[in-house]
Amino acid sequence: MIYHDLVIIGGGPAGLSAAVAAKESGLDDILIIERDYVLGGILNQCIHNGFGLHTFKEELTGPEYASRYIAMVKQLEIPYQLNSTVLDINKEKEITVVSSENGLETIKAKAIILAMGCRERPRGALNIPGLRPAGIYTAGTAQRLVNIEGHMVGKEVVILGSGDIGLIMARRMTLEGAKVKVVAELMPYSGGLKRNIVQCLNDFDIPLKLSHTVINIDGKKRVTGITLAEVGPDRKPIPGTEEYYSCDTLLLSCGLIPENELTKQIGASMNPVTSGPMVNDRLETDVEGIFACGNVLHVHDLVDYVSEEAALAGKNAAEYIVNEKAMTDEKETNVIKLKAENGVCYTVPQSIETSTMADKLTVRFRVADVFENRSICVYYDGKRISKKKKRVLAPGEMEQVVLLKTSLEEYPDLKEIVIRTEEES
Amino acid sequence: MEMRELTCIGCPLGCSLTVTMEEQTITVTGNTCSRGEAYAKKEVTDPTRIVTSSVKVEGGVIAKASVKTSSDIPKGKIFECMKEIRACVVKAPVRIGDVVIANCAGTGVSVVATKDVECL
């Protein structure tokens, strides 16, 4: 058995930022476990720019953003183990990890930070009818093949789903000489950022068809074409609206799912809306000493927010290890539940423990639909505490409210905080 | 008189802008703030973009090194620029900031590496 104070599962943007923050909080014995041959995670293939405006006040590409954090990890001499896959974690914080170099190992940690990121929703989870030829890729797989491995995945492309990766890949394929015929989106609004619709689709005259989906895939060995149809409010195809597009490639950008197999093995409680674990204000799951951050907790829109959230998990995990005794002794804490309501899908965290709460807590959430002229309201046990007017709210953009400890202290018996949207009259 | 419809990218609001060009005068309507007006005026007179892509690497641990134009280039030059980027081959090791193409497509702007690629 190998022993470490803090083990971080995943060396992407969340894991790196958590490691830096833990080290800077005074913790020395840290290990990052990464399954790829390099640190940086998905940023290594996100070669477009637009990263880091909040964190570094400049516009960086994904690999550049990753390299800044990798440099910090190296400068702080934080150990990391590459090419290593974690197979299992149990409640005793014993981590089973396998690698070609070391074979099977068990590492026992005092605290663990889960930072495994997320995965794309594959064709199998989308229930698209039709044949199963080659030429169907998730957008992120195509991104990796084109940007890192140097394989062009097709010449005539249709993209299903208008999430940011789909939009980015529409531009990328066009720049590499492919013809992107159309981007179809099931919902009546795009799941991507507006700037990506302008810069990735409009710049290249690529049509975006909202409320449309793929109803058939043609081709025996390779995709030869797909059929699109308009969908009604029930998201079912409308007969008579079918359109055929000949193409050799179909890219899928239909959502991301937090990768929580390990989290479930530990036995942590899960949130069915985020598909991530339930956490308190310290980003600790309901298994003591196991923290979560980044896209494994809930899918983010900007990496800058991942770094910020992960830094908090890193700092809290370090404090947990240093003050282990003190914290287990102090059980006099009031637990406040956070509830999402009326257009707010979920909140992260889902609960606050007043005894350990920081002076300021950022609660992040997403809304369920595109809303105009609504307010984001915060209620303490039914009493409205704040109201912030928003001209536009969209599911593609993460929202946040900041709760102050001083404000919560005015309500010592507080049981529930509700965050909801309300229409402006 | 020429009119163009644009979507502002200044913030998540994404205002629909109408730009009217009459001789030397440009009028913008539909914007909520001054950023929308500035964006629209630049977009109709001198639209520019940063181009990001990747170039082939010989002898590297991976096949491609990501690159970007070191500043924004005229929108009309994007495909000329891409032609040079697609023809470009560099040798490992590659370091962030290395100039892989100087004065790309006559824009006066260099294409620089955005990723370190070690030797195989």
Coordinates of C-alpha atoms in Angstrom, one line a residue:
Chain A
M1 CA 0.0 0.0 0.0
I2 CA 1.2 3.5 -0.9
Y3 CA 0.2 6.4 1.2
H4 CA -0.5 10.0 0.2
D5 CA -2.3 12.9 1.8
L6 CA -4.2 14.1 -1.2
V7 CA -4.8 12.2 -4.4
I8 CA -6.4 14.0 -7.4
I9 CA -8.1 11.9 -10.0
G10 CA -7.6 13.6 -13.4
G11 CA -5.0 16.0 -14.7
G12 CA -7.2 18.2 -16.8
P13 CA -8.0 21.8 -16.0
A14 CA -9.9 20.9 -12.8
G15 CA -7.3 18.6 -11.4
L16 CA -4.4 21.0 -12.2
S17 CA -6.1 24.0 -10.6
A18 CA -7.1 21.9 -7.5
A19 CA -3.5 20.7 -7.1
V20 CA -2.0 24.2 -7.3
A21 CA -4.5 25.5 -4.8
A22 CA -4.0 22.6 -2.4
K23 CA -0.2 23.1 -2.5
E24 CA -0.6 26.9 -2.0
S25 CA -2.7 26.1 1.0
G26 CA 0.2 24.4 2.6
L27 CA -0.3 20.8 1.7
D28 CA 2.9 19.0 0.5
D29 CA 2.0 15.4 -0.1
I30 CA -0.1 15.5 -3.3
L31 CA -0.4 13.1 -6.3
I32 CA -2.2 13.8 -9.5
I33 CA -3.2 10.6 -11.5
E34 CA -3.8 11.1 -15.2
R35 CA -4.8 8.4 -17.7
D36 CA -3.4 10.2 -20.8
Y37 CA 0.3 10.5 -21.6
V38 CA 0.2 14.3 -20.9
L39 CA -1.5 16.7 -18.5
G40 CA -4.0 19.2 -19.7
G41 CA -7.0 17.0 -20.5
I42 CA -9.4 18.0 -23.2
L43 CA -7.8 21.5 -23.5
N44 CA -5.0 19.8 -25.6
Q45 CA -7.5 19.3 -28.5
C46 CA -9.4 22.6 -28.0
I47 CA -7.0 24.6 -30.3
H48 CA -9.4 27.5 -30.8
N49 CA -9.1 30.7 -28.8
G50 CA -11.4 32.3 -26.2
F51 CA -10.0 30.6 -23.1
G52 CA -8.7 32.5 -20.1
L53 CA -10.4 35.9 -20.3
H54 CA -11.4 35.7 -16.6
T55 CA -8.4 33.8 -15.3
F56 CA -5.5 35.5 -17.2
K57 CA -7.3 38.5 -18.6
E58 CA -6.2 37.5 -22.1
E59 CA -7.6 35.4 -24.9
L60 CA -5.7 32.1 -25.1
T61 CA -6.1 28.8 -27.0
G62 CA -6.8 25.6 -25.1
P63 CA -3.3 24.2 -25.2
E64 CA -1.9 27.6 -24.0
Y65 CA -4.3 27.8 -21.1
A66 CA -3.3 24.2 -20.1
S67 CA 0.4 25.0 -20.4
R68 CA 0.0 27.9 -17.9
Y69 CA -1.4 25.5 -15.2
I70 CA 1.1 22.7 -16.1
A71 CA 3.9 25.2 -15.6
M72 CA 2.5 26.0 -12.2
V73 CA 2.3 22.3 -11.2
K74 CA 5.9 21.8 -12.3
Q75 CA 7.1 24.9 -10.6
L76 CA 5.5 23.9 -7.4
E77 CA 7.0 20.4 -7.8
I78 CA 3.6 18.6 -7.5
P79 CA 4.1 14.9 -8.4
Y80 CA 1.9 13.5 -11.1
Q81 CA 1.6 10.0 -12.6
L82 CA 0.7 9.7 -16.3
N83 CA -0.7 6.7 -18.3
S84 CA -2.4 5.5 -15.2
T85 CA -6.1 4.5 -14.9
V86 CA -8.0 4.4 -11.7
L87 CA -10.1 1.3 -11.6
D88 CA -11.8 1.6 -8.2
I89 CA -12.1 3.9 -5.1
N90 CA -13.7 2.8 -1.9
K91 CA -15.1 4.6 1.2
E92 CA -11.8 4.0 3.1
K93 CA -10.2 6.2 0.3
E94 CA -8.2 3.3 -1.1
I95 CA -7.6 3.9 -4.8
T96 CA -6.8 1.0 -7.2
V97 CA -4.8 2.2 -10.1
V98 CA -3.2 0.3 -13.0
S99 CA -0.4 1.4 -15.4
S100 CA 2.0 -0.3 -17.8
E101 CA 4.9 1.0 -15.7
N102 CA 3.8 0.0 -12.2
G103 CA 1.2 -2.7 -12.8
L104 CA -1.6 -2.8 -10.2
E105 CA -1.2 -0.5 -7.2
T106 CA -3.3 0.5 -4.2
I107 CA -2.9 4.0 -2.9
K108 CA -4.5 5.1 0.4
A109 CA -5.3 8.8 0.7
K110 CA -6.4 11.1 3.5
A111 CA -8.5 13.0 1.0
I112 CA -9.4 12.6 -2.7
I113 CA -10.5 15.2 -5.3
L114 CA -12.6 13.8 -8.1
A115 CA -11.7 15.7 -11.3
M116 CA -12.4 13.1 -14.1
G117 CA -14.3 15.5 -16.4
C118 CA -17.0 14.4 -18.8
R119 CA -17.8 12.4 -21.8
E120 CA -19.8 13.0 -25.0
R121 CA -23.2 11.5 -25.4
P122 CA -22.6 8.9 -28.1
R123 CA -24.9 7.7 -31.0
G124 CA -26.0 4.7 -28.9
A125 CA -27.6 7.1 -26.4
L126 CA -29.3 9.2 -29.0
N127 CA -31.6 6.6 -30.6
I128 CA -31.1 7.7 -34.2
P129 CA -32.6 5.2 -36.7
G130 CA -30.8 4.0 -39.7
L131 CA -27.8 1.9 -40.7
R132 CA -24.5 1.7 -38.8
P133 CA -21.8 2.6 -41.3
A134 CA -18.4 4.2 -40.7
G135 CA -18.3 8.0 -40.7
I136 CA -20.3 8.8 -37.6
Y137 CA -18.2 10.5 -34.9
T138 CA -18.9 12.5 -31.8
A139 CA -17.6 16.0 -32.4
G140 CA -14.9 15.7 -29.8
T141 CA -13.6 12.5 -31.3
A142 CA -13.4 14.2 -34.7
Q143 CA -11.7 17.2 -33.0
R144 CA -9.0 14.9 -31.5
L145 CA -8.4 13.1 -34.8
V146 CA -8.1 16.4 -36.8
N147 CA -6.2 18.5 -34.3
I148 CA -3.8 16.1 -32.7
E149 CA -3.6 12.9 -34.7
G150 CA -3.8 14.6 -38.1
H151 CA -6.5 12.6 -39.7
M152 CA -9.2 14.4 -41.7
V153 CA -12.5 12.6 -40.9
G154 CA -14.5 13.5 -44.0
K155 CA -15.2 15.7 -46.9
E156 CA -19.0 16.4 -46.8
V157 CA -20.3 16.8 -43.3
V158 CA -23.6 17.2 -41.5
I159 CA -23.5 18.1 -37.8
L160 CA -26.3 17.1 -35.4
G161 CA -26.4 19.3 -32.2
S162 CA -25.4 22.9 -31.9
G163 CA -23.4 22.7 -28.7
D164 CA -20.1 24.6 -28.7
I165 CA -18.0 21.6 -29.8
G166 CA -20.3 21.1 -32.8
L167 CA -20.1 24.8 -33.8
I168 CA -16.3 24.8 -33.3
M169 CA -16.0 21.7 -35.5
A170 CA -18.2 23.2 -38.2
R171 CA -15.5 25.9 -38.6
R172 CA -12.6 23.6 -38.1
M173 CA -13.8 21.1 -40.8
T174 CA -14.5 24.1 -43.2
L175 CA -11.0 25.5 -42.7
E176 CA -9.5 22.1 -43.4
G177 CA -11.3 22.0 -46.7
A178 CA -14.5 20.0 -46.0
K179 CA -17.9 21.2 -46.9
V180 CA -20.2 21.5 -43.9
K181 CA -23.7 21.3 -45.3
V182 CA -25.9 22.0 -42.3
V183 CA -26.0 22.0 -38.5
A184 CA -29.3 20.6 -37.2
E185 CA -30.5 21.3 -33.6
L186 CA -33.4 19.4 -32.0
M187 CA -34.2 22.3 -29.6
P188 CA -35.7 25.6 -30.8
Y189 CA -32.5 27.4 -29.5
S190 CA -28.8 26.6 -29.8
G191 CA -27.0 25.1 -26.9
G192 CA -23.8 27.0 -27.9
L193 CA -22.5 30.5 -27.2
K194 CA -23.7 33.2 -29.5
R195 CA -20.2 34.2 -30.6
N196 CA -19.6 30.7 -31.8
I197 CA -22.8 30.9 -34.0
V198 CA -21.5 34.1 -35.6
Q199 CA -17.8 33.2 -35.9
C200 CA -18.2 29.5 -36.7
L201 CA -21.4 29.3 -38.8
N202 CA -22.3 32.7 -40.1
D203 CA -18.8 33.5 -41.2
F204 CA -18.8 30.5 -43.5
D205 CA -22.5 30.6 -44.5
I206 CA -23.2 27.3 -42.8
P207 CA -27.0 27.0 -42.2
L208 CA -28.3 26.3 -38.7
K209 CA -31.6 24.5 -38.6
L210 CA -33.3 24.8 -35.2
S211 CA -36.1 22.3 -34.3
H212 CA -34.6 19.7 -36.7
T213 CA -33.2 16.3 -36.2
V214 CA -31.7 13.4 -38.1
I215 CA -34.4 10.8 -38.8
N216 CA -32.3 8.4 -40.9
I217 CA -28.7 7.5 -41.7
D218 CA -27.9 6.0 -45.1
G219 CA -24.9 4.0 -46.2
K220 CA -23.6 0.5 -45.9
K221 CA -19.9 0.7 -45.4
R222 CA -19.6 4.5 -45.1
V223 CA -22.3 7.2 -44.6
T224 CA -23.7 8.3 -47.9
G225 CA -26.4 10.6 -46.7
I226 CA -28.8 11.5 -43.9
T227 CA -32.4 12.7 -43.7
L228 CA -33.4 15.7 -41.6
A229 CA -36.9 16.5 -40.5
E230 CA -38.4 19.4 -38.6
V231 CA -39.7 18.5 -35.1
G232 CA -42.8 19.9 -33.3
P233 CA -43.0 21.1 -29.7
D234 CA -43.2 17.4 -28.7
R235 CA -39.8 17.0 -30.5
K236 CA -41.3 14.4 -32.8
P237 CA -40.6 14.6 -36.6
I238 CA -43.3 16.4 -38.6
P239 CA -44.3 14.3 -41.6
G240 CA -43.7 16.0 -44.9
T241 CA -40.7 18.1 -43.7
E242 CA -38.0 15.5 -44.6
E243 CA -34.9 16.7 -46.4
Y244 CA -32.1 14.5 -47.7
Y245 CA -28.5 15.6 -47.5
S246 CA -25.8 13.5 -49.2
C247 CA -22.7 13.4 -47.0
D248 CA -19.9 11.1 -45.9
T249 CA -19.7 12.2 -42.3
L250 CA -22.1 12.8 -39.5
L251 CA -20.7 14.6 -36.4
L252 CA -22.7 14.4 -33.1
S253 CA -22.6 17.3 -30.6
C254 CA -25.5 16.3 -28.4
G255 CA -24.4 17.0 -24.9
L256 CA -21.8 16.0 -22.3
I257 CA -22.2 13.6 -19.4
P258 CA -20.1 13.8 -16.3
E259 CA -17.9 10.7 -16.0
N260 CA -18.9 9.4 -12.6
E261 CA -18.4 5.6 -12.6
L262 CA -15.8 5.9 -9.8
T263 CA -18.0 8.3 -7.8
K264 CA -20.8 5.8 -7.9
Q265 CA -18.4 3.0 -6.9
I266 CA -17.5 5.0 -3.8
G267 CA -21.2 5.2 -3.0
A268 CA -21.5 9.0 -3.0
S269 CA -25.1 10.4 -3.5
M270 CA -25.7 11.6 -7.0
N271 CA -27.8 14.5 -8.4
P272 CA -30.0 13.2 -11.2
V273 CA -30.1 16.6 -12.9
T274 CA -26.3 17.3 -13.1
S275 CA -25.4 13.6 -13.3
G276 CA -22.6 14.6 -10.8
P277 CA -22.3 14.0 -7.1
M278 CA -24.2 16.0 -4.5
V279 CA -21.8 18.4 -2.7
N280 CA -21.8 20.8 0.2
D281 CA -20.3 24.4 0.1
R282 CA -16.8 22.9 0.5
L283 CA -17.5 20.8 -2.7
E284 CA -17.3 17.7 -0.5
T285 CA -19.5 14.8 -1.5
D286 CA -21.5 13.0 1.2
V287 CA -18.5 10.6 1.6
E288 CA -16.3 12.5 4.1
G289 CA -13.0 13.7 2.6
I290 CA -14.0 13.1 -1.0
F291 CA -14.3 16.3 -3.0
A292 CA -15.4 16.9 -6.6
C293 CA -14.9 19.8 -9.1
G294 CA -15.0 20.7 -12.8
N295 CA -17.1 18.8 -15.4
V296 CA -17.3 15.7 -13.2
L297 CA -19.4 17.8 -10.8
H298 CA -21.5 19.6 -13.5
V299 CA -20.8 20.5 -17.1
H300 CA -19.4 24.0 -17.3
D301 CA -19.5 26.5 -20.2
L302 CA -16.2 28.2 -19.6
V303 CA -12.9 26.6 -18.4
D304 CA -12.2 29.7 -16.3
Y305 CA -15.1 28.8 -14.0
V306 CA -13.7 25.2 -13.8
S307 CA -10.4 26.6 -12.6
E308 CA -12.1 28.8 -10.0
E309 CA -14.3 26.0 -8.7
A310 CA -11.4 23.5 -8.6
A311 CA -9.2 25.9 -6.7
L312 CA -11.9 26.0 -4.0
A313 CA -12.0 22.2 -3.9
G314 CA -8.1 22.1 -3.6
K315 CA -8.1 24.6 -0.8
N316 CA -10.8 22.8 1.1
A317 CA -9.3 19.4 0.7
A318 CA -6.0 20.8 2.1
E319 CA -7.8 22.3 5.0
Y320 CA -9.6 19.0 5.7
I321 CA -6.3 17.1 5.9
V322 CA -4.6 19.7 8.1
N323 CA -7.6 20.2 10.4
E324 CA -8.9 16.7 10.3
K325 CA -9.3 16.4 14.0
A326 CA -10.8 19.8 14.6
M327 CA -13.4 19.3 11.9
T328 CA -14.7 15.9 13.1
D329 CA -15.0 17.2 16.6
E330 CA -17.0 20.2 15.6
K331 CA -20.4 18.7 14.8
E332 CA -22.5 21.7 15.8
T333 CA -23.3 22.8 12.3
N334 CA -26.6 23.9 10.7
V335 CA -27.1 22.3 7.3
I336 CA -29.0 24.5 4.9
K337 CA -30.5 22.9 1.8
L338 CA -30.4 24.7 -1.6
K339 CA -33.3 24.2 -3.9
A340 CA -33.7 25.0 -7.6
E341 CA -37.2 26.1 -8.7
N342 CA -39.2 27.7 -11.4
G343 CA -36.8 27.6 -14.4
V344 CA -33.6 27.0 -12.5
C345 CA -32.6 23.4 -13.2
Y346 CA -30.1 22.7 -10.4
T347 CA -27.7 24.3 -8.0
V348 CA -24.1 23.5 -7.2
P349 CA -23.5 23.1 -4.2
Q350 CA -26.8 21.5 -3.0
S351 CA -26.2 22.2 0.7
I352 CA -24.3 24.6 3.0
E353 CA -22.8 23.8 6.4
T354 CA -22.7 27.1 8.3
S355 CA -19.9 26.2 10.6
T356 CA -17.4 25.8 7.8
M357 CA -18.8 28.2 5.2
A358 CA -16.4 30.7 3.7
D359 CA -17.2 34.4 3.8
K360 CA -18.5 34.3 0.2
L361 CA -20.0 31.3 -1.6
T362 CA -20.6 31.2 -5.4
V363 CA -23.6 29.1 -6.2
R364 CA -23.7 28.0 -9.9
F365 CA -26.7 26.9 -11.9
R366 CA -28.3 26.7 -15.3
V367 CA -31.8 27.6 -16.5
A368 CA -34.2 25.3 -18.2
D369 CA -35.1 27.4 -21.3
V370 CA -34.4 30.6 -23.1
F371 CA -36.1 33.3 -20.9
E372 CA -36.4 37.0 -21.6
N373 CA -36.9 39.7 -18.9
R374 CA -36.8 37.5 -15.8
S375 CA -35.2 38.0 -12.4
I376 CA -33.1 35.5 -10.5
C377 CA -34.4 35.6 -7.0
V378 CA -33.0 34.1 -3.8
Y379 CA -35.4 33.1 -0.9
Y380 CA -34.4 32.3 2.7
D381 CA -37.1 30.1 4.2
G382 CA -39.7 31.7 1.9
K383 CA -38.5 35.3 2.4
R384 CA -37.1 37.0 -0.7
I385 CA -33.5 38.2 0.0
S386 CA -32.3 39.3 -3.4
K387 CA -33.6 39.9 -7.0
K388 CA -31.4 40.4 -10.0
K389 CA -33.0 41.4 -13.3
K390 CA -31.7 39.6 -16.4
R391 CA -32.7 40.6 -20.0
V392 CA -31.8 37.1 -21.4
L393 CA -31.2 33.8 -19.7
A394 CA -30.2 30.8 -21.8
P395 CA -29.4 27.1 -20.9
G396 CA -26.1 27.3 -22.8
E397 CA -24.7 29.9 -20.3
M398 CA -24.0 29.1 -16.7
E399 CA -25.4 31.5 -14.1
Q400 CA -24.4 32.3 -10.5
V401 CA -25.4 34.0 -7.3
V402 CA -23.1 34.9 -4.5
L403 CA -24.2 34.2 -0.9
L404 CA -22.5 36.0 2.0
K405 CA -21.8 34.4 5.3
T406 CA -22.8 37.6 7.1
S407 CA -26.2 37.5 5.4
L408 CA -26.8 33.8 6.4
E409 CA -25.8 34.5 10.0
E410 CA -28.8 36.9 10.3
Y411 CA -30.9 33.7 10.0
P412 CA -29.6 31.2 12.5
D413 CA -32.4 28.8 12.1
L414 CA -32.4 28.8 8.3
K415 CA -33.3 25.5 6.7
E416 CA -33.8 26.1 3.0
I417 CA -32.5 28.6 0.4
V418 CA -34.5 28.6 -2.9
I419 CA -33.1 30.0 -6.1
R420 CA -35.7 30.6 -8.8
T421 CA -36.5 32.8 -11.8
E422 CA -39.5 35.1 -11.8
E423 CA -41.1 37.0 -14.6
E424 CA -40.8 40.7 -14.7
S425 CA -44.2 42.5 -14.8
Chain B
M1 CA -27.4 52.9 -49.6
E2 CA -26.4 49.4 -48.3
M3 CA -28.0 47.6 -45.4
R4 CA -26.7 44.6 -43.5
E5 CA -28.1 42.5 -40.7
L6 CA -25.6 41.3 -38.0
T7 CA -25.7 39.5 -34.6
C8 CA -23.7 41.3 -32.0
I9 CA -21.1 39.0 -30.3
G10 CA -20.2 41.5 -27.5
C11 CA -22.1 39.7 -24.8
P12 CA -24.7 36.9 -24.4
L13 CA -27.6 39.2 -25.3
G14 CA -26.7 38.8 -29.0
C15 CA -28.6 41.8 -30.3
S16 CA -29.8 41.8 -33.9
L17 CA -28.2 44.8 -35.5
T18 CA -29.1 46.6 -38.7
V19 CA -26.2 48.5 -40.2
T20 CA -26.9 51.2 -42.9
M21 CA -24.1 52.5 -45.0
E22 CA -24.6 55.7 -46.9
E23 CA -21.4 57.2 -48.5
Q24 CA -19.2 57.9 -45.5
T25 CA -21.9 57.5 -42.8
I26 CA -22.6 54.3 -41.0
T27 CA -25.7 54.0 -38.8
V28 CA -26.3 51.1 -36.4
T29 CA -29.7 50.3 -35.0
G30 CA -30.9 47.5 -32.8
N31 CA -27.9 47.7 -30.4
T32 CA -28.4 47.9 -26.6
C33 CA -25.1 49.4 -25.8
S34 CA -22.1 51.2 -27.3
R35 CA -20.2 47.9 -27.8
G36 CA -22.8 46.8 -30.3
E37 CA -22.2 50.0 -32.4
A38 CA -18.4 49.6 -32.3
Y39 CA -18.6 45.9 -33.2
A40 CA -21.0 46.6 -36.2
K41 CA -18.9 49.4 -37.5
K42 CA -15.7 47.3 -37.4
E43 CA -17.6 44.3 -38.9
V44 CA -18.8 46.2 -42.0
T45 CA -15.6 48.2 -42.6
D46 CA -12.7 46.0 -41.6
P47 CA -13.8 42.6 -40.3
T48 CA -10.9 40.6 -38.8
R49 CA -10.5 37.2 -37.1
I50 CA -7.8 35.2 -35.3
V51 CA -7.3 32.0 -37.2
T52 CA -6.5 28.8 -35.2
S53 CA -5.4 25.6 -36.8
S54 CA -2.7 22.9 -36.6
V55 CA 0.4 22.1 -38.7
K56 CA 2.1 18.8 -39.4
V57 CA 5.0 17.9 -37.2
E58 CA 7.9 15.6 -38.2
G59 CA 9.5 13.4 -35.5
G60 CA 7.1 14.6 -32.8
V61 CA 5.3 12.6 -30.1
I62 CA 2.0 13.7 -31.8
A63 CA 1.3 14.3 -35.5
K64 CA 0.1 17.9 -35.3
A65 CA 1.1 21.1 -33.4
S66 CA -1.7 23.7 -32.8
V67 CA -1.1 27.2 -34.2
K68 CA -2.7 30.6 -34.3
T69 CA -2.2 33.9 -36.1
S70 CA -0.4 36.1 -33.6
S71 CA -3.1 38.8 -34.1
D72 CA -6.3 39.1 -36.0
I73 CA -6.2 39.1 -39.8
P74 CA -8.7 40.4 -42.4
K75 CA -11.6 38.0 -42.7
G76 CA -11.2 37.8 -46.5
K77 CA -7.7 36.4 -46.0
I78 CA -8.7 33.4 -43.9
F79 CA -8.6 30.8 -46.7
E80 CA -5.3 32.1 -48.2
C81 CA -3.9 31.9 -44.7
M82 CA -5.2 28.3 -44.3
K83 CA -3.6 27.3 -47.6
E84 CA -0.2 28.2 -46.2
I85 CA -0.9 26.6 -42.8
R86 CA -2.1 23.3 -44.5
A87 CA 1.1 23.2 -46.6
C88 CA 3.4 23.9 -43.6
V89 CA 5.5 21.1 -42.0
V90 CA 7.6 21.7 -38.9
K91 CA 10.2 19.6 -37.1
A92 CA 10.0 18.6 -33.5
P93 CA 10.6 19.9 -30.9
V94 CA 8.0 22.7 -31.1
R95 CA 7.7 25.3 -28.4
I96 CA 4.7 27.6 -27.7
G97 CA 5.4 30.9 -29.4
D98 CA 7.7 29.5 -32.2
V99 CA 7.0 31.3 -35.5
V100 CA 6.0 28.6 -37.9
I101 CA 5.1 31.0 -40.8
A102 CA 6.3 34.6 -41.0
N103 CA 4.0 37.1 -42.8
C104 CA 1.3 34.6 -43.5
A105 CA -0.5 35.2 -46.9
G106 CA 1.0 38.7 -47.1
T107 CA -1.0 39.9 -44.0
G108 CA 2.2 40.9 -42.1
V109 CA 1.0 38.6 -39.3
S110 CA 2.9 35.5 -38.2
V111 CA 1.5 32.1 -37.4
V112 CA 2.8 30.9 -34.1
A113 CA 2.7 27.5 -32.3
T114 CA 0.3 27.3 -29.3
K115 CA 1.5 23.9 -28.1
D116 CA 4.8 22.2 -27.1
V117 CA 5.5 19.1 -29.1
E118 CA 8.5 17.0 -27.8
C119 CA 10.7 14.8 -30.1
L120 CA 9.6 11.2 -30.5

